[in-house]
Amino acid sequence: MPEQNVLLLPRPRHIAITGAHFALTDRRLILLDGSMPGALRFSARRFQQSLHDYFGLAWELVASKATPASQIALTLRAGSDSGPAEGYELSITPAGIEIAARSAVGVFHGVSTLIQVLATADRPSLPTLNVRDWPDFPVRGVMLDVSRDKVPSMDTLCDVIDLLASWKINHLQLYTEHTFAYRNHPEVWAEASPLTGEEILDLDAYCRERCIELVPNQNCFGHMHRWLRHARYARLAETSGEFDVPWGRRQGPFSLCPLDPGSLKLVRSLLDELLPHFTSRMFNAGCDETFDLGQGRSREVCVEKGKGRVYLEFLRRIAGEVHARGHTLQFWGDIVLLHPELIPELPENSIALAWGYEANHPFLEQGCRFRAAGIPFYVCPGTSSWCSVAGRTDNALGNLRNAAENGHRQGASGYLNTDWGDDGHWQHLPISYLGLAMGAAYAWAYDANRDLDPAAAVSRHAFRDPSRGMGQVAYALGNVYRVPGVEFPNASILFRVLQSPLERVRNFGVTQKQWERTLQAIDEAMAPLADSRVARADAALIAREFALTARLLRHACHRA
């Protein structure tokens, strides 16, 4: 069987198809071979369930090596003294299947690959093959925006976690401004459908079973307007009036005033209530885009000390509170990168998050700055789904590849793929699947996956559509943004048409003929939907969501 017929995501870094088959028959055994077989039980259960779902076969779990070898079809072996962390070896021969790894985590990843091989089989028989595989990045994460303005249901979050785990993601954050149910601050989340402490405890356990670290996330400096608009917190704002941002003017409040003792008191309150719900010892405090700093209450001190110095001092205070609670601080690196002379003074036991969402973002240069100062850092690209309705496929793939290649080159310890909800979160969740899936592939093993066919891989392993039609729809509809011939940073022109006054739309510089071409491109992109064969339980919903996405894009064209 040719290698390309076994379509995997991520594609393993070493795979050899050996040309024979292993027949899957009923009533075989799965041997859990390790000093703690219970640690392998969940991985075995995953394969057990998949085998039943695909072919109706039942294999039983055993933990004794005294079991007759003729009855064992799959061996999961943990405890090898060699091999990379999270790495595994998968062997399928005519006699049986074996997955061997240093740890239970490696076995989990090997089972994920085995389940994908199973998913490509059209009969109860697997191709014989040998896989040796391990990740480029120790941390391969996803951050979902649950604050602007969609808070997913628990069922949706669990479905997403299962999907991410199948792609070997091991780190998840839920971007939070006001959508955790702080019992000491009920007015902030009263109308926000927040995640409760109990739900976070459940999600944390759900993630741990799937070898994912659920990392607490709460903005603690900028992006605090959802708090500061309430009377109880308004006195903590840097400014309540207008302030300058890189694209014009904005109305406050927005950031905490770093000089007000009450600001740090509020941060302490948030940490004390949020952190105990997580087993992770990481914490992302945000601290990005503090545009109003120095334009309000801290103006004089920023003139005296420098705005970068005032920012750094408050960041260090936040770090002190985080460290005192036994956690490692993560923070977005955009502000300190504007003041590179301060990078060597960043707090110890902290991780800088170098983010950027265009295909040509300077991840290489930013990584060089953090690496030269000895500051651990992650590269943080994005799915390009937000402010687009349908995604920006080419930009997403360029951005994700750029982060993986240059982050790995500069020694980034993590790759955090972000999925935002700017300006109202108009995109449906499946629009993000392509970016989430390909980010996972590039983060795992970039060289092995840089040429992976996105439409085919996402169709098979995100939409469970063997026809490849659904992946083609997602890929092509996500590239409609390019057809009008005018491209915006961090957004698509069609999204801007939907959200802008008509007077501004007239100045976008797109001709009637270009809009007609765009309408035609939308129809062509949607054509494979009718023949797609999505095998997910929510297949009908996904079809409706893509149909609505296309209607919104058409409406943008007609409005223009």
XYZ file of C-alpha atoms in Angstrom:
560
model
C 0.000 0.000 0.000
C 1.511 3.384 -0.943
C 2.298 5.667 2.027
C -0.013 8.398 0.738
C -2.998 6.044 1.092
C -2.546 6.094 4.867
C -3.525 9.708 5.465
C -2.533 10.729 8.992
C -2.635 14.008 10.922
C -0.053 14.774 12.118
C 1.924 12.750 9.596
C 4.600 10.815 11.555
C 8.186 11.823 10.970
C 9.167 8.243 10.017
C 6.667 5.823 8.491
C 7.302 2.758 6.302
C 4.495 0.774 4.681
C 5.645 -2.827 4.430
C 3.087 -4.156 1.962
C 1.137 -6.794 3.896
C -1.983 -6.712 6.104
C -3.100 -7.585 9.606
C -6.627 -9.003 9.727
C -8.841 -7.641 12.498
C -10.867 -10.439 14.053
C -13.240 -10.563 16.991
C -12.538 -11.617 20.597
C -8.842 -10.745 20.744
C -6.929 -9.167 23.639
C -5.158 -5.867 24.336
C -2.170 -6.338 26.653
C -1.274 -3.431 28.956
C 2.454 -3.997 29.467
C 4.015 -1.644 32.003
C 4.847 -1.241 35.666
C 1.544 0.637 36.085
C -0.900 -0.889 33.604
C -3.690 1.325 34.929
C -1.919 4.307 33.340
C -2.483 2.689 29.924
C -6.120 1.834 30.489
C -7.623 5.005 29.016
C -5.510 4.747 25.845
C -6.580 1.131 25.451
C -10.222 2.067 25.969
C -9.977 4.650 23.191
C -8.814 2.046 20.701
C -11.301 -0.492 22.043
C -14.181 1.944 21.416
C -12.910 2.916 17.960
C -12.578 -0.729 16.938
C -16.164 -1.334 17.985
C -17.429 1.841 16.271
C -15.736 1.116 12.944
C -16.068 -2.665 12.663
C -18.199 -3.911 15.568
C -15.311 -5.906 17.041
C -14.774 -6.451 20.781
C -11.253 -6.768 22.212
C -10.766 -7.250 25.956
C -8.085 -5.645 28.122
C -5.581 -7.727 30.120
C -2.512 -6.793 32.149
C -0.740 -10.146 32.542
C 2.197 -11.081 30.334
C 1.364 -14.692 31.148
C -1.570 -14.387 28.741
C -1.152 -16.746 25.741
C 0.555 -14.791 22.998
C -1.784 -16.199 20.353
C -4.704 -14.349 21.962
C -3.026 -10.929 22.029
C -3.671 -8.663 19.041
C -2.419 -5.352 20.463
C 0.346 -4.716 22.996
C 0.715 -1.308 24.651
C 4.155 -1.152 26.245
C 5.333 1.725 28.454
C 8.643 1.987 30.274
C 11.302 1.936 27.563
C 14.498 3.531 28.869
C 15.285 5.292 25.598
C 13.575 7.426 23.044
C 12.376 11.036 22.977
C 9.828 12.365 25.452
C 6.283 11.747 24.165
C 7.763 9.668 21.351
C 6.485 6.230 20.397
C 7.022 3.349 18.001
C 4.090 1.688 16.273
C 4.466 -1.639 14.507
C 1.723 -3.447 12.609
C 2.738 -6.876 11.320
C 0.671 -9.793 9.997
C 0.900 -11.251 13.532
C -0.274 -8.257 15.527
C 0.148 -4.639 16.668
C 2.583 -3.171 19.178
C 3.017 0.368 20.516
C 6.107 1.019 22.652
C 7.067 4.257 24.403
C 8.977 5.664 27.342
C 5.790 6.761 29.049
C 2.028 6.389 29.079
C 1.848 9.731 27.244
C 3.850 8.306 24.351
C 1.547 5.279 24.268
C -1.439 7.646 24.139
C 0.016 9.369 21.062
C 0.781 6.022 19.452
C -2.813 4.935 19.979
C -3.971 8.208 18.383
C -1.990 7.301 15.274
C -3.301 3.735 15.331
C -6.910 4.973 15.523
C -6.284 7.170 12.484
C -4.901 4.169 10.585
C -8.042 2.297 11.600
C -10.186 5.183 10.332
C -8.645 4.930 6.850
C -9.441 1.208 6.549
C -12.466 0.298 4.423
C -12.526 -3.283 5.756
C -11.390 -5.012 9.004
C -7.765 -5.152 7.932
C -4.835 -2.818 8.613
C -1.783 -2.197 6.430
C 1.455 -3.426 7.949
C 3.770 -0.566 8.777
C 6.445 0.772 11.082
C 6.296 4.240 12.654
C 8.884 6.092 14.741
C 7.604 9.435 15.889
C 8.183 12.258 18.386
C 7.347 15.982 18.605
C 9.306 19.091 17.692
C 7.782 21.250 20.447
C 7.422 20.035 24.051
C 4.285 22.186 24.399
C 1.747 22.075 21.560
C -1.187 24.182 22.570
C -4.455 25.741 21.540
C -6.088 28.811 23.029
C -9.823 29.288 22.460
C -11.417 32.699 22.977
C -14.433 32.172 25.261
C -14.876 35.862 26.095
C -15.813 37.605 22.820
C -18.599 36.583 22.725
C -19.262 32.838 22.568
C -18.895 30.637 25.639
C -19.029 27.037 24.360
C -21.180 24.457 26.096
C -19.470 21.698 28.046
C -20.426 19.194 25.348
C -18.779 21.369 22.704
C -15.635 21.839 24.774
C -15.347 18.097 25.378
C -15.774 17.413 21.657
C -13.032 19.931 20.856
C -10.737 18.422 23.507
C -11.218 14.953 21.995
C -10.399 16.320 18.558
C -7.290 18.153 19.771
C -6.079 15.088 21.678
C -6.389 12.993 18.534
C -3.965 15.440 16.865
C -1.487 15.179 19.790
C -2.177 18.629 21.257
C -1.083 18.627 24.912
C -1.953 22.123 26.189
C -5.254 24.048 26.224
C -6.197 27.526 27.392
C -9.594 29.237 27.467
C -9.029 32.967 26.963
C -10.877 34.692 29.791
C -11.760 38.287 30.460
C -15.024 37.939 32.414
C -16.373 34.451 31.676
C -15.308 32.567 34.790
C -17.936 32.586 37.553
C -15.938 34.356 40.266
C -18.102 34.073 43.382
C -16.532 37.235 44.789
C -17.300 39.217 41.629
C -20.772 38.151 40.445
C -21.748 41.374 38.669
C -18.958 40.962 36.101
C -20.232 37.660 34.685
C -23.939 37.988 35.487
C -24.980 38.067 31.819
C -22.049 36.196 30.282
C -22.939 32.462 30.570
C -19.661 31.846 32.434
C -17.837 28.611 33.084
C -18.260 27.677 36.724
C -15.657 26.305 39.086
C -17.315 22.895 38.939
C -17.199 22.906 35.145
C -13.501 23.821 35.172
C -12.808 20.965 37.601
C -14.606 18.599 35.225
C -12.755 19.955 32.177
C -9.427 19.694 33.978
C -10.034 16.009 34.711
C -11.280 15.420 31.154
C -8.122 16.994 29.747
C -5.774 15.081 32.039
C -7.182 11.754 30.864
C -6.328 12.842 27.322
C -2.785 14.006 28.144
C -3.726 17.681 27.838
C -2.773 20.319 30.399
C -5.636 22.767 30.960
C -3.899 26.051 31.777
C -5.709 28.851 33.648
C -6.010 32.072 31.670
C -7.227 35.454 32.943
C -6.290 38.865 31.611
C -4.886 40.944 34.472
C -3.833 44.290 32.946
C -5.246 45.237 29.550
C -8.579 44.020 28.151
C -10.225 44.664 31.534
C -13.081 46.833 30.205
C -15.650 44.149 31.072
C -14.661 44.723 34.707
C -13.938 48.443 34.723
C -17.315 49.430 33.291
C -18.900 48.359 36.597
C -19.067 50.947 39.377
C -17.271 48.676 41.849
C -14.108 48.572 39.701
C -14.272 51.853 37.722
C -11.836 53.610 40.071
C -9.102 51.137 39.026
C -9.108 52.208 35.365
C -6.130 53.887 33.724
C -8.564 56.134 31.887
C -12.297 56.375 31.346
C -12.010 58.777 28.425
C -10.759 58.376 24.870
C -7.273 57.090 24.183
C -5.102 56.423 21.151
C -4.688 52.953 19.642
C -2.576 52.079 16.594
C -5.641 52.255 14.323
C -7.279 55.409 15.723
C -9.171 56.344 18.885
C -11.012 54.210 21.410
C -13.273 54.924 24.351
C -12.149 53.747 27.775
C -12.023 52.172 30.233
C -9.668 49.435 29.071
C -6.607 48.743 31.272
C -6.011 48.654 34.996
C -3.980 51.557 36.340
C -0.697 49.925 37.429
C -0.096 52.629 40.067
C -3.318 51.972 41.980
C -2.804 49.511 44.877
C -6.337 48.283 44.251
C -5.295 46.911 40.855
C -2.909 44.388 42.382
C -5.462 43.632 45.109
C -7.960 42.703 42.383
C -5.367 40.489 40.669
C -4.741 38.691 43.974
C -8.461 38.077 44.357
C -8.697 36.597 40.864
C -5.707 34.315 41.374
C -6.934 33.063 44.734
C -10.310 32.093 43.318
C -9.330 30.831 39.847
C -6.100 28.851 40.263
C -7.254 26.130 42.699
C -9.595 24.733 40.029
C -6.646 23.657 37.842
C -3.923 21.067 38.321
C -1.638 22.999 35.954
C 1.146 25.036 37.525
C 1.110 27.476 34.610
C -0.926 30.690 34.467
C -1.449 33.069 31.543
C -1.985 36.602 32.890
C -2.393 38.157 29.429
C -1.018 41.705 29.875
C -1.221 42.437 26.133
C -2.281 45.541 24.223
C -2.160 47.969 27.160
C -2.700 50.793 24.667
C -4.026 53.332 27.190
C -1.061 53.027 29.565
C 0.438 56.494 29.990
C -2.614 58.236 28.561
C -4.471 58.538 31.863
C -3.629 58.295 35.530
C -0.086 57.035 34.939
C 0.831 59.751 32.429
C 3.268 61.673 34.619
C 5.025 58.582 35.938
C 5.323 57.185 32.390
C 6.919 60.458 31.266
C 9.336 60.298 34.182
C 10.252 56.592 34.076
C 9.242 55.567 30.573
C 6.096 53.689 29.662
C 7.983 50.422 29.190
C 9.442 50.644 32.691
C 6.021 51.283 34.257
C 4.612 48.302 32.348
C 7.495 46.055 33.420
C 7.169 46.998 37.086
C 3.497 46.024 37.169
C 4.228 42.826 35.226
C 6.849 41.953 37.837
C 4.322 42.540 40.628
C 1.855 40.224 38.911
C 4.643 37.671 38.477
C 5.409 37.866 42.185
C 1.799 37.015 43.040
C 1.737 34.171 40.514
C 5.045 32.735 41.727
C 3.952 33.006 45.365
C 1.110 30.630 44.500
C 3.482 28.097 42.981
C 2.791 28.891 39.334
C 4.851 29.880 36.300
C 3.729 33.117 34.655
C 2.887 33.312 30.968
C 2.350 36.743 29.391
C 1.860 38.071 25.876
C 5.125 39.566 24.632
C 3.879 42.387 22.408
C 4.432 45.262 24.861
C 7.905 44.314 26.042
C 8.976 43.783 22.421
C 8.348 47.510 21.940
C 10.995 48.081 24.649
C 13.623 45.415 23.848
C 16.132 46.931 26.252
C 13.879 45.704 29.090
C 13.674 42.081 27.951
C 16.663 40.974 30.115
C 14.781 42.322 33.164
C 11.692 40.180 32.659
C 10.745 38.185 35.777
C 12.334 34.791 36.248
C 10.184 31.676 36.043
C 8.125 33.312 33.305
C 7.345 32.493 29.682
C 6.928 35.147 26.992
C 4.274 34.513 24.351
C 5.386 35.909 20.984
C 2.187 36.349 18.996
C 1.344 37.478 15.478
C -1.277 36.463 12.954
C -0.084 37.395 9.472
C 1.812 35.002 7.226
C 4.900 37.239 7.287
C 4.956 37.894 11.041
C 8.573 38.285 12.315
C 8.657 35.199 14.545
C 12.343 34.727 13.721
C 13.378 38.180 14.912
C 11.191 38.080 18.014
C 12.437 34.640 18.945
C 16.020 35.866 18.572
C 15.390 38.643 21.102
C 13.927 36.367 23.750
C 16.503 33.663 23.150
C 19.404 36.123 23.403
C 18.107 37.257 26.795
C 17.623 33.680 28.001
C 13.843 34.128 28.301
C 11.752 30.988 27.617
C 9.120 31.688 24.982
C 6.333 30.204 22.892
C 5.437 31.144 19.338
C 1.736 31.957 19.038
C 0.196 32.018 15.549
C -3.538 31.778 14.873
C -6.226 30.097 12.820
C -7.106 33.376 10.990
C -10.785 32.543 11.481
C -11.824 35.655 13.413
C -12.942 38.818 11.599
C -13.365 36.705 8.473
C -16.692 34.773 8.672
C -15.174 31.971 6.556
C -11.485 32.025 7.478
C -8.374 33.111 5.575
C -6.882 29.808 4.452
C -3.699 30.955 2.716
C -2.822 33.407 5.467
C -3.530 30.837 8.192
C -1.291 28.214 6.607
C 1.499 30.746 6.041
C 1.256 32.038 9.594
C 1.159 28.555 11.131
C 4.125 27.317 9.064
C 6.136 30.453 9.815
C 5.649 30.015 13.569
C 6.564 26.325 13.502
C 9.673 26.691 11.361
C 11.126 29.778 13.031
C 9.985 28.908 16.535
C 11.711 25.540 16.332
C 14.826 27.150 14.851
C 15.058 29.630 17.746
C 14.389 27.063 20.455
C 10.851 28.012 21.445
C 9.611 25.629 24.109
C 6.004 25.899 22.976
C 3.661 26.490 20.054
C 0.311 28.030 21.099
C -2.218 28.212 18.268
C -4.853 30.860 18.980
C -8.481 31.067 17.887
C -9.931 34.482 18.677
C -13.407 36.012 18.649
C -12.666 39.664 17.859
C -15.631 41.885 16.963
C -18.253 39.389 18.013
C -17.013 35.911 17.030
C -18.990 35.669 13.772
C -17.242 32.512 12.580
C -18.753 29.115 13.350
C -16.478 26.650 15.159
C -15.910 24.328 12.132
C -14.397 27.276 10.254
C -11.481 26.979 12.691
C -10.922 23.242 12.194
C -8.530 23.699 9.284
C -6.280 26.086 11.199
C -6.443 24.060 14.400
C -5.634 20.803 12.614
C -2.784 22.125 10.511
C -1.307 23.978 13.481
C -1.267 20.696 15.386
C 0.476 18.981 12.473
C 3.156 21.667 12.075
C 3.773 21.823 15.841
C 4.265 18.064 16.081
C 6.748 17.569 13.240
C 7.079 20.462 10.806
C 9.368 18.838 8.254
C 7.101 15.805 7.981
C 3.932 17.896 7.647
C 4.871 21.034 5.725
C 3.560 19.485 2.479
C 0.544 17.726 4.004
C -2.597 18.285 1.909
C -4.757 20.463 4.213
C -8.081 19.787 2.489
C -7.608 16.023 2.470
C -6.230 15.769 6.013
C -8.868 18.031 7.559
C -11.659 16.295 5.681
C -10.605 12.917 7.010
C -9.514 13.772 10.541
C -11.626 16.797 11.493
C -14.851 16.220 9.565
C -14.583 12.418 9.244
C -15.414 12.733 5.569
C -13.590 10.152 3.405
C -14.847 11.846 0.235
C -12.577 14.859 0.990
C -15.483 17.097 0.007
C -15.945 18.803 3.358
C -12.261 19.601 3.593
C -12.356 21.073 0.092
C -15.288 23.288 1.087
C -13.478 24.540 4.195
C -10.253 25.163 2.259
C -11.826 26.940 -0.717
C -14.422 28.962 1.198
C -11.610 30.125 3.463
C -9.791 31.508 0.420
C -12.701 33.554 -0.934
C -11.269 36.491 1.024
C -8.575 36.827 -1.667
C -10.894 37.077 -4.671
C -11.922 40.762 -4.326
C -8.242 41.705 -4.623
C -8.085 43.846 -1.469
C -6.688 42.297 1.716
C -6.776 43.658 5.247
C -4.472 42.658 8.104
C -6.166 40.473 10.704
C -9.485 40.451 8.821
C -11.159 39.763 5.497
C -12.687 42.459 3.325
C -16.020 40.609 3.327
C -16.167 40.793 7.119
C -15.352 44.506 6.991
C -18.111 45.056 4.436
C -20.603 43.462 6.822
C -19.493 45.602 9.775
C -18.699 48.942 8.133
C -20.950 51.893 7.221
C -21.746 52.037 3.510
C -19.779 55.284 3.187
C -16.620 53.411 4.146
C -17.434 50.411 1.936
C -17.483 52.754 -1.064
C -13.804 53.489 -0.423
C -12.666 49.864 -0.395
C -11.728 50.071 -4.082
C -13.381 46.873 -5.345
C -15.166 46.888 -8.698
C -18.558 45.443 -9.544
C -16.865 42.780 -11.659
C -14.645 41.686 -8.748
C -17.696 41.294 -6.503
C -19.367 39.200 -9.204
C -16.253 37.001 -9.370
C -16.410 36.650 -5.608
C -20.027 35.491 -5.756
C -19.009 32.890 -8.322
C -16.083 31.764 -6.129
C -18.450 31.278 -3.177
C -20.704 29.029 -5.256
C -17.743 27.041 -6.567
C -16.331 26.605 -3.047
C -19.654 25.294 -1.739
C -20.254 22.846 -4.617
C -18.589 19.792 -2.950
C -20.836 20.119 0.105
C -23.699 18.269 -1.577
C -21.582 15.149 -2.137
C -19.646 15.191 1.151
C -20.029 12.237 3.537
C -19.405 13.628 7.015
C -19.665 10.800 9.559
C -19.788 12.977 12.680
C -22.846 13.081 14.917
C -23.180 16.809 14.196
C -22.903 16.436 10.408
C -26.239 18.157 9.727
C -25.290 21.087 11.956
C -21.917 21.480 10.218
C -23.665 21.557 6.827
C -26.074 24.248 8.047
C -23.229 26.303 9.522
C -21.285 26.275 6.257
C -24.447 27.120 4.323
C -25.041 30.101 6.623
C -21.398 31.140 6.241
C -21.814 31.179 2.460
C -25.012 33.229 2.755
C -23.227 35.801 4.913
C -20.441 36.070 2.336
C -22.968 36.496 -0.467
C -24.750 39.154 1.553
C -21.443 41.013 1.925
C -20.977 40.950 -1.848
C -24.491 42.238 -2.502
C -24.126 44.928 0.162
C -20.906 46.120 -1.467
